[in-house]
Structures are given as C-alpha cells and as structure tokens.
Coordinates of C-alpha atoms in Angstrom, one line a residue:
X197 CA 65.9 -60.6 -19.0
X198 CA 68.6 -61.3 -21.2
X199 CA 72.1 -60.0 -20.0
X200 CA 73.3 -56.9 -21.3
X201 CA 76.9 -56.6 -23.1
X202 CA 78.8 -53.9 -21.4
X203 CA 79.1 -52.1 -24.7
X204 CA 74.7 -51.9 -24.8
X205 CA 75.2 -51.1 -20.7
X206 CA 77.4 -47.9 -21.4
X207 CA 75.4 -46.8 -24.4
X208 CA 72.5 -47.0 -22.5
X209 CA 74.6 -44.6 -19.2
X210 CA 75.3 -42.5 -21.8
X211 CA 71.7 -42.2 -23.1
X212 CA 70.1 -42.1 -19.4
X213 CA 72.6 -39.4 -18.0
X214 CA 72.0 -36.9 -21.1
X215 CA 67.8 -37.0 -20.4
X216 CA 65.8 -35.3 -18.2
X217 CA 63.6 -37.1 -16.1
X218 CA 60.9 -36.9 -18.3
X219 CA 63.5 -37.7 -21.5
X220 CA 64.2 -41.1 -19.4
X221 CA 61.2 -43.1 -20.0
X222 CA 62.0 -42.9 -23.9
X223 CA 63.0 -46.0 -25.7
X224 CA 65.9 -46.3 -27.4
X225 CA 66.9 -48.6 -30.1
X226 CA 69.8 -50.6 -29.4
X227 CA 70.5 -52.5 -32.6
X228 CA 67.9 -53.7 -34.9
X229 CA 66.4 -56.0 -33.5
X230 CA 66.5 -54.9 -29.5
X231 CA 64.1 -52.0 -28.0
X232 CA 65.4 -50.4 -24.3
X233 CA 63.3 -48.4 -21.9
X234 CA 62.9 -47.8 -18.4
X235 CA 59.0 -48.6 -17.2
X236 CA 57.0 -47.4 -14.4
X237 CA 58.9 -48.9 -11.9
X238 CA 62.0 -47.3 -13.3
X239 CA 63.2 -50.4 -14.4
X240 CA 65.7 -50.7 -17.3
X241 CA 63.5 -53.2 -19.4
X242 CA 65.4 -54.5 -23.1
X243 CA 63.3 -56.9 -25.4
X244 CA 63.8 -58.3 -28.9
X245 CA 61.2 -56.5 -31.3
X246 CA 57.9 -57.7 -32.4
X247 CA 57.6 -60.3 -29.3
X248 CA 55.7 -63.4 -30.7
X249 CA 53.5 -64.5 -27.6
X250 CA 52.4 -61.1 -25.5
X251 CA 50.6 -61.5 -22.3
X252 CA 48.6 -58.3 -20.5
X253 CA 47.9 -58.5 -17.4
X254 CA 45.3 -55.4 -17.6
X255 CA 42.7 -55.4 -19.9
X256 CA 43.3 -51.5 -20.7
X257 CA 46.8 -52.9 -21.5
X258 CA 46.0 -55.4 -23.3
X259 CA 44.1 -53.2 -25.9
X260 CA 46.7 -50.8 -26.0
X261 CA 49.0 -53.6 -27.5
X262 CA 46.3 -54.4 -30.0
X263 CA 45.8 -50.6 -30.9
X264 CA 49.9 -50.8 -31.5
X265 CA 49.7 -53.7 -34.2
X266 CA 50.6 -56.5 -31.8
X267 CA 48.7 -59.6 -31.0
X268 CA 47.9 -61.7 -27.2
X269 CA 48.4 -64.9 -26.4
X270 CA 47.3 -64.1 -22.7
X271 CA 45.0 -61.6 -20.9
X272 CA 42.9 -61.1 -17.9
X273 CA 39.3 -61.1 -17.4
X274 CA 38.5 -56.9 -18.1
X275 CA 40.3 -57.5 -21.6
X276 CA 37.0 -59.5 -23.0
X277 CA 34.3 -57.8 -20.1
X278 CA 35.1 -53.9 -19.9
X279 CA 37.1 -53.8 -23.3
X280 CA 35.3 -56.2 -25.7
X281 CA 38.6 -58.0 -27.4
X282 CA 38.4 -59.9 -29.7
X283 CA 41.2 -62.4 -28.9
X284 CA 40.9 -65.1 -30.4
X285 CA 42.5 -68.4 -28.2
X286 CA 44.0 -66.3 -26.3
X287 CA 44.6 -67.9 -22.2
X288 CA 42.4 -66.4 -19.7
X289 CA 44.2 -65.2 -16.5
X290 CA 41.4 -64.2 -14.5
X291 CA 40.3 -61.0 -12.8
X292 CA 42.6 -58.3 -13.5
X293 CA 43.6 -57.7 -10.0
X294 CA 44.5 -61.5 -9.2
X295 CA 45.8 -62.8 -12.6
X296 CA 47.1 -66.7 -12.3
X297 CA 50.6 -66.9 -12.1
X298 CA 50.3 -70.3 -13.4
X299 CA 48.3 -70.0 -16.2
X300 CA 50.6 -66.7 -17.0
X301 CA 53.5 -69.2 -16.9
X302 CA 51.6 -72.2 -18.9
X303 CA 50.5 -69.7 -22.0
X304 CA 54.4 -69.5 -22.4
X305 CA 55.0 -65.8 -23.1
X306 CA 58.0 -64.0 -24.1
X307 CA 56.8 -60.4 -23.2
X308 CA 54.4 -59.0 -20.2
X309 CA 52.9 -56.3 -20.2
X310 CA 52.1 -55.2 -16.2
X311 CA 50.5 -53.0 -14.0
X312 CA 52.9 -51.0 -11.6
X313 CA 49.6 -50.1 -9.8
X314 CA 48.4 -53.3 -9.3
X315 CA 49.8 -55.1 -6.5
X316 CA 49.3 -58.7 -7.8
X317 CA 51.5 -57.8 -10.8
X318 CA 54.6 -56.3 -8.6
X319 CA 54.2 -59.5 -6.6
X320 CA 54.9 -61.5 -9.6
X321 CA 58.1 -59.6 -10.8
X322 CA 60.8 -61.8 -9.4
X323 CA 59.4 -65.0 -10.9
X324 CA 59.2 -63.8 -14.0
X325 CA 62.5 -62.3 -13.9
X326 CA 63.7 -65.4 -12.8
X327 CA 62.3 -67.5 -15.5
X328 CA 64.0 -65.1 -17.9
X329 CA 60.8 -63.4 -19.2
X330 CA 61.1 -59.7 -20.4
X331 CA 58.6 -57.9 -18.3
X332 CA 57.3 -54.1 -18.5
X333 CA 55.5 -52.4 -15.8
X334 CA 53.3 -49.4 -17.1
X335 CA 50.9 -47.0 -14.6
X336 CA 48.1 -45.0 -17.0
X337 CA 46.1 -42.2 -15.2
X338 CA 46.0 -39.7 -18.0
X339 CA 46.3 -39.3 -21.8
X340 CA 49.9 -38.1 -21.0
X341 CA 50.8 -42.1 -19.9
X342 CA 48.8 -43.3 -22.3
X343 CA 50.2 -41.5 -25.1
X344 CA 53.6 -42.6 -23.5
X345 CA 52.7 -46.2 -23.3
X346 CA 51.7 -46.0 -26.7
X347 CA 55.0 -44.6 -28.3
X348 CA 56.3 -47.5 -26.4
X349 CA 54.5 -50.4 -27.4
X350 CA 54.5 -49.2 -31.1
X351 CA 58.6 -49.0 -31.0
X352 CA 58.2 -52.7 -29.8
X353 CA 55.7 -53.6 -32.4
X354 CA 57.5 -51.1 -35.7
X355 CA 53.9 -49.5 -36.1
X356 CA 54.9 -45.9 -36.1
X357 CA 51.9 -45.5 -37.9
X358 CA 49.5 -46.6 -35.5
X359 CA 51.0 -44.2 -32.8
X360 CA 49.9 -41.4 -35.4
X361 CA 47.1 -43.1 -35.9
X362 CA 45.9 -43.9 -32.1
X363 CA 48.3 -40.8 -30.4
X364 CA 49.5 -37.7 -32.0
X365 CA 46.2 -37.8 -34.2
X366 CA 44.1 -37.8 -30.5
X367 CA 46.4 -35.3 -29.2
X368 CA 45.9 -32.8 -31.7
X369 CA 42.2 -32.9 -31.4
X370 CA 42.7 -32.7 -27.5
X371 CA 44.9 -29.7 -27.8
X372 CA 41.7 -28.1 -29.5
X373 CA 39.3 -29.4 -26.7
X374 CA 41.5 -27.8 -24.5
X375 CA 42.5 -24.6 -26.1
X376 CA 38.5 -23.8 -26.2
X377 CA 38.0 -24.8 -22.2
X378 CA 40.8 -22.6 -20.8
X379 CA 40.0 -19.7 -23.3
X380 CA 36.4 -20.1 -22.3
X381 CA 34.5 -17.2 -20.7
X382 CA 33.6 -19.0 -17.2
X383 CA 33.9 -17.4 -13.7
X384 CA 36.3 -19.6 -11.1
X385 CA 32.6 -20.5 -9.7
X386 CA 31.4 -22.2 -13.0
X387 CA 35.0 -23.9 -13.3
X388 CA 34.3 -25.7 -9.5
X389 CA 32.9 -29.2 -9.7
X390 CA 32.4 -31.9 -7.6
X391 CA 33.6 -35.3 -8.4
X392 CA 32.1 -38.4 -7.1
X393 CA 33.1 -42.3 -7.4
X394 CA 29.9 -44.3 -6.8
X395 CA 29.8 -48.5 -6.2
X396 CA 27.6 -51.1 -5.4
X397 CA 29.3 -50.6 -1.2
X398 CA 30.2 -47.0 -1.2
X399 CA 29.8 -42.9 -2.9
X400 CA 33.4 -41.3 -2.3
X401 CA 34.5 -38.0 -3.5
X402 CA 37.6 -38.2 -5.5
X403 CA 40.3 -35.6 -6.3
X404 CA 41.9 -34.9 -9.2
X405 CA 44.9 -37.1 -9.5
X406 CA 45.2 -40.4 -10.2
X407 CA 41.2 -40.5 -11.8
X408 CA 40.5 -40.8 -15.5
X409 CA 38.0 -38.2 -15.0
X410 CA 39.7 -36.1 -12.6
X411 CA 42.9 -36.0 -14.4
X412 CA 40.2 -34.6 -17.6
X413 CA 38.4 -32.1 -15.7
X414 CA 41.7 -30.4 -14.2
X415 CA 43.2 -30.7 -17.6
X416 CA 40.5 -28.5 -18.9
X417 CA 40.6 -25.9 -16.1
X418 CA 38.3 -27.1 -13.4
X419 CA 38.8 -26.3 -10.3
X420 CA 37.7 -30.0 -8.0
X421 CA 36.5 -28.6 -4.1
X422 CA 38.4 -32.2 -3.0
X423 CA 41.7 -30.9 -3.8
X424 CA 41.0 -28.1 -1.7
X425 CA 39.2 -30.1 0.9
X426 CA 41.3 -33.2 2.1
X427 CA 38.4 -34.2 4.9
X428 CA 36.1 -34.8 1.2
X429 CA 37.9 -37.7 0.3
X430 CA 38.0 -39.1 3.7
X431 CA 34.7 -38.5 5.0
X432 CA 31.9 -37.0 2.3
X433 CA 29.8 -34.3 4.6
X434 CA 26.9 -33.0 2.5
X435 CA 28.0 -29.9 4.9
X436 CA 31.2 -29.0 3.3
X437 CA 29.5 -29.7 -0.2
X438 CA 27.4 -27.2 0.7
X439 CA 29.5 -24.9 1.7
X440 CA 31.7 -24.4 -1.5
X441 CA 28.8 -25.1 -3.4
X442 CA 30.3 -26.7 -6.7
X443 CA 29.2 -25.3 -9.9
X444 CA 28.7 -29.0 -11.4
X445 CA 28.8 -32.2 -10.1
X446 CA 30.0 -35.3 -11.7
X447 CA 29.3 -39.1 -11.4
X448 CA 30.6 -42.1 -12.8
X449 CA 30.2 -45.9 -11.5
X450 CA 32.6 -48.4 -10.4
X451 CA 32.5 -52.3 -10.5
X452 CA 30.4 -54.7 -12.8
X453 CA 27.0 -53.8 -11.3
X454 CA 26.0 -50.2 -12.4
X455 CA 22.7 -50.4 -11.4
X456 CA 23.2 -50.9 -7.9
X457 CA 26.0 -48.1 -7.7
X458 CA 23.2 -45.5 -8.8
X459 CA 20.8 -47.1 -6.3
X460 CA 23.6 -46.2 -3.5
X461 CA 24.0 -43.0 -4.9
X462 CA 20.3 -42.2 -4.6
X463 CA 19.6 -43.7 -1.4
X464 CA 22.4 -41.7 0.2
X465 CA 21.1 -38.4 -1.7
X466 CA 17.5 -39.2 -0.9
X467 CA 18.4 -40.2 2.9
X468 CA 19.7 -36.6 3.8
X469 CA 17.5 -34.0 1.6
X470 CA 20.3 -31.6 2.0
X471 CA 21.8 -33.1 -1.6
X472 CA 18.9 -31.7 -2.9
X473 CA 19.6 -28.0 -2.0
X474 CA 22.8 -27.7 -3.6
X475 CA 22.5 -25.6 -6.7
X476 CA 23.8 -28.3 -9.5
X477 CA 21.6 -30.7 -8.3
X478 CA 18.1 -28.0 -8.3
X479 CA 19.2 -26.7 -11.8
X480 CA 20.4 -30.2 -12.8
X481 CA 24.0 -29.6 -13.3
X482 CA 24.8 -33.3 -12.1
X483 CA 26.0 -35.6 -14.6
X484 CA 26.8 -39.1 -14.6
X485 CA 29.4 -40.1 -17.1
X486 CA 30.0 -42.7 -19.1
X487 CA 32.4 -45.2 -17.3
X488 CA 33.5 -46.9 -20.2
X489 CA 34.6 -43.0 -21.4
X490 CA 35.5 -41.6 -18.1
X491 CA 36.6 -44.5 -15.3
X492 CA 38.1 -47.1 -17.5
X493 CA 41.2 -46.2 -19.5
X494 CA 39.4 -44.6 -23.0
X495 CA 42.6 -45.3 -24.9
X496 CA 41.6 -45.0 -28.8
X497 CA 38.9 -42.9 -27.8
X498 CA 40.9 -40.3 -25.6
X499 CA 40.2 -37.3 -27.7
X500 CA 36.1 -38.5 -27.7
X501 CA 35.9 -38.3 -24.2
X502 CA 37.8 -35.1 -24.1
X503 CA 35.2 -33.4 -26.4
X504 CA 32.1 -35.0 -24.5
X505 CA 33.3 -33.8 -21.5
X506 CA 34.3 -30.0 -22.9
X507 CA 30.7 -29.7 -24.7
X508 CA 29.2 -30.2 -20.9
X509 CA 31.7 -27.4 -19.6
X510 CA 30.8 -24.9 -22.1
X511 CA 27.5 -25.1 -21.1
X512 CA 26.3 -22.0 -19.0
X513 CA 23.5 -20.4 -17.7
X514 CA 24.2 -17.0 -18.8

C-alpha cells in the first residue's frame, strides 16, 4: 500500500472521528484520482481509481466487480463454476477457499479483492502488503453488505450508474417485498420456519445470521426455532423439531454435488419416520430453495430472490 502523506492521514482522522460506526465503512475520495475506505477487517485501504489488473479471490466477488463496470485479470474456481463469468484470459487461482498465492502473484495484479471470512485470504495479507499490492477485504451475508460492497467497488470503478443500476434499483424493490411480508396477516405460528443446510456428509439446522437465506427469512419477519434453540445447530433432534413445530421448513444444498445432498436429506428423514409427522412436511410446507438464489451470494439478482421467497410466505392455509 502506497504511503500516505500526513496531509491525506489527517483528512482522513478527520473524516473517521466525525462517522458513526456504520458512517466508517464509506469511501471517501481523496483527490481525483485516489479512493479511501476502511474494509471488513477495518483496515484503512487507499487505491488509485479504475485499477487496471483486478484479482477476486471469491467468485461472488469477482462478479460483483464485473456488475460495477470493472474487468479481472485473476479469479478463483466458483467465479466460472457457481457464477458462470465470462472472463475472458483471466488466471485461474483455484478453489475459492485455497486460492494460489503464486499464481495470485504471477497474474501481476494491482488490486485484490478478498474474503475476510475466508481464512486462506487473511493468511495471505502480509505478503501482499509486503509486495506493495492494495488489498480489500469484504465479508457479504446479506443485501445490506452487498449493497455496501457495491457502493464501494463502483467509487473504485466511477460507475455510479451501475450502483443504481445493480443497488438502489434492487433495494427499492426489496423494500416492497418487505413492506408486504411484515404487513402481512400471519400469526407468530405461520411466521416460524425451520431452516436446514443439507450436503453430500451432513443436514444441519442453521440460524439466522450469517446465511444468505436466513439473513432473508428474518428480514421478512420469520421467526427461525434455531435462534431460539442453540442445541438445533449443534445436534438436530427430530424431538425438539417437533416440539416447536415450525410452520415451514426450508432446504437448500451445499457443495457441487446436489444430488447426493438431497439423497442425505431423505435418507435421514426416511430413517426416523418422525420427520414425517411434523405438520409442514404432511401438508407439504417444505421447500427446497434454489441455491444459486438462496446459498450463494444472489448479487444482481438480490431483489428476485427476495420476491420468490415472499410469494412462498404469503402463502396460507386459511
């Protein structure tokens, strides 16, 4: 990272100190040709705009640069697999939780885009520090950091545009979505639900924060029985499913082999029949969601996944 003057270093006190915490991650234009944020990691991270050769290390971050007008000269594995990018000769880094170093290094970049969730990518930020390489750690678990890491990426890039375009137009529509699912005439029972992360090794209930799905259904005014039930998420007793008896239950698969994570799922549910007495699985109120929409990060398509998952909620039985 280039060093700053000690004119940019008390501007940039001065701008910190007036913001609340949630003011603080906001860039702020230096000059003209500088952009300064603080990332994930609550780093103070300054780069010269419109960075020529952009590596992500996450494919969800990788398309998020693309959706903010910039282009890739690096990216890992998920970018072409999960996301479909169309990249052109960009380097290939490898699996998006063990990205090459090397490689990162050999495709020469002069910005990265990291994961502050991904422990491979912490790992690396002293040698890229080192070699002088602006780096910017981002964590997206919700539209909220998306939208974030959007305004960001588009003050890099000088797309204001796009962030219309692929934020504030999503967050309007979302705001609707919303509006309609907390204004909606369901009892606290038909707001419970039942979240459930299925893989080719395991079938785990998951709370609301920190999933794309959970982070969804609480934003709409579900109420998840594993935030209420710690022992869920550690140990998933058909017994204590039964007993709060969730209104719906939802699914959605993990990993590259989605047919063997709904085999798991089925062989677990068909190896203790008491699955099949809950209510939402006899009156088929158990969905499994689309993981592209709902376990990957949608990003462009935010506001879609919103209104799939809201048409399901306001769906009753009355």
């Amino acid at each position: 990272m280039k060093r700053l003057t000690a004119s940019l270093l008390a501007l940039l006190l001065f701008f910190l100190c007036g913001c609340t915490a949630q003011e603080s991650t906001e860039t702020a234009p230096t000059s003209a040709d500088t952009v300064t944020f603080t990332d994930a990691l609550d780093r103070v991270v300054t780069l010269s705009r419109q960075p020529q050769r952009v590596a992500a290390l996450l494919g969800s971050f990788a398309d998020v640069w693309l959706l903010s007008g910039g282009t890739l000269c690096a990216a890992p594995e998920d970018a072409w697999d999960d996301f479909g990018l169309e990249l052109g000769d960009a380097v290939h880094l490898g699996g998006a939780h063990s990205p090459s170093l090397e490689t990162l290094l050999s495709a020469d970049p002069d910005f990265v885009i990291a994961s502050a969730s991904t422990a491979a990518d912490v790992e690396m930020q002293e040698v890229l520090e080192n070699a002088g390489i602006p780096t910017a750690y981002f964590d997206v678990d919700c539209f909220a950091d998306y939208l974030e890491m959007l305004r960001i990426c588009t003050d890099i890039t000088g797309r204001k545009d796009l962030y219309r375009q692929n934020g504030t137009e999503l967050q309007e529509r979302i705001d609707a979505v919303r509006e309609d699912c907390l204004r909606a005439d369901l009892s606290e029972h038909e707001r419970t639900v039942l979240l459930l992360r299925t893989s080719s090794g395991s079938v785990k209930a998951k709370g609301s924060e920190g999933t794309i799905l959970g982070e969804m259904l609480s934003d709409l005014g579900c109420i998840n029985i594993a935030d209420r039930d710690d022992t869920l998420t550690d140990s998933l007793s058909v017994e204590s499913v039964i007993r709060q008896n969730p209104y719906r239950i939802f699914v959605v698969t993990m990993g590259n082999d989605t047919q063997k994570a709904m085999e798991n799922l089925t062989n677990m549910m068909d190896e203790n029949p008491a699955w099949g007495t809950l209510d939402a699985v006899r009156e088929n109120r158990l969905y499994v969601m689309d993981r592209k929409l709902f376990n990957t990060k949608p990003n462009a398509k935010w506001a879609e996944s919103y209104e799939k998952l809201s048409k399901i909620l306001l769906e009753t039985d009355k």
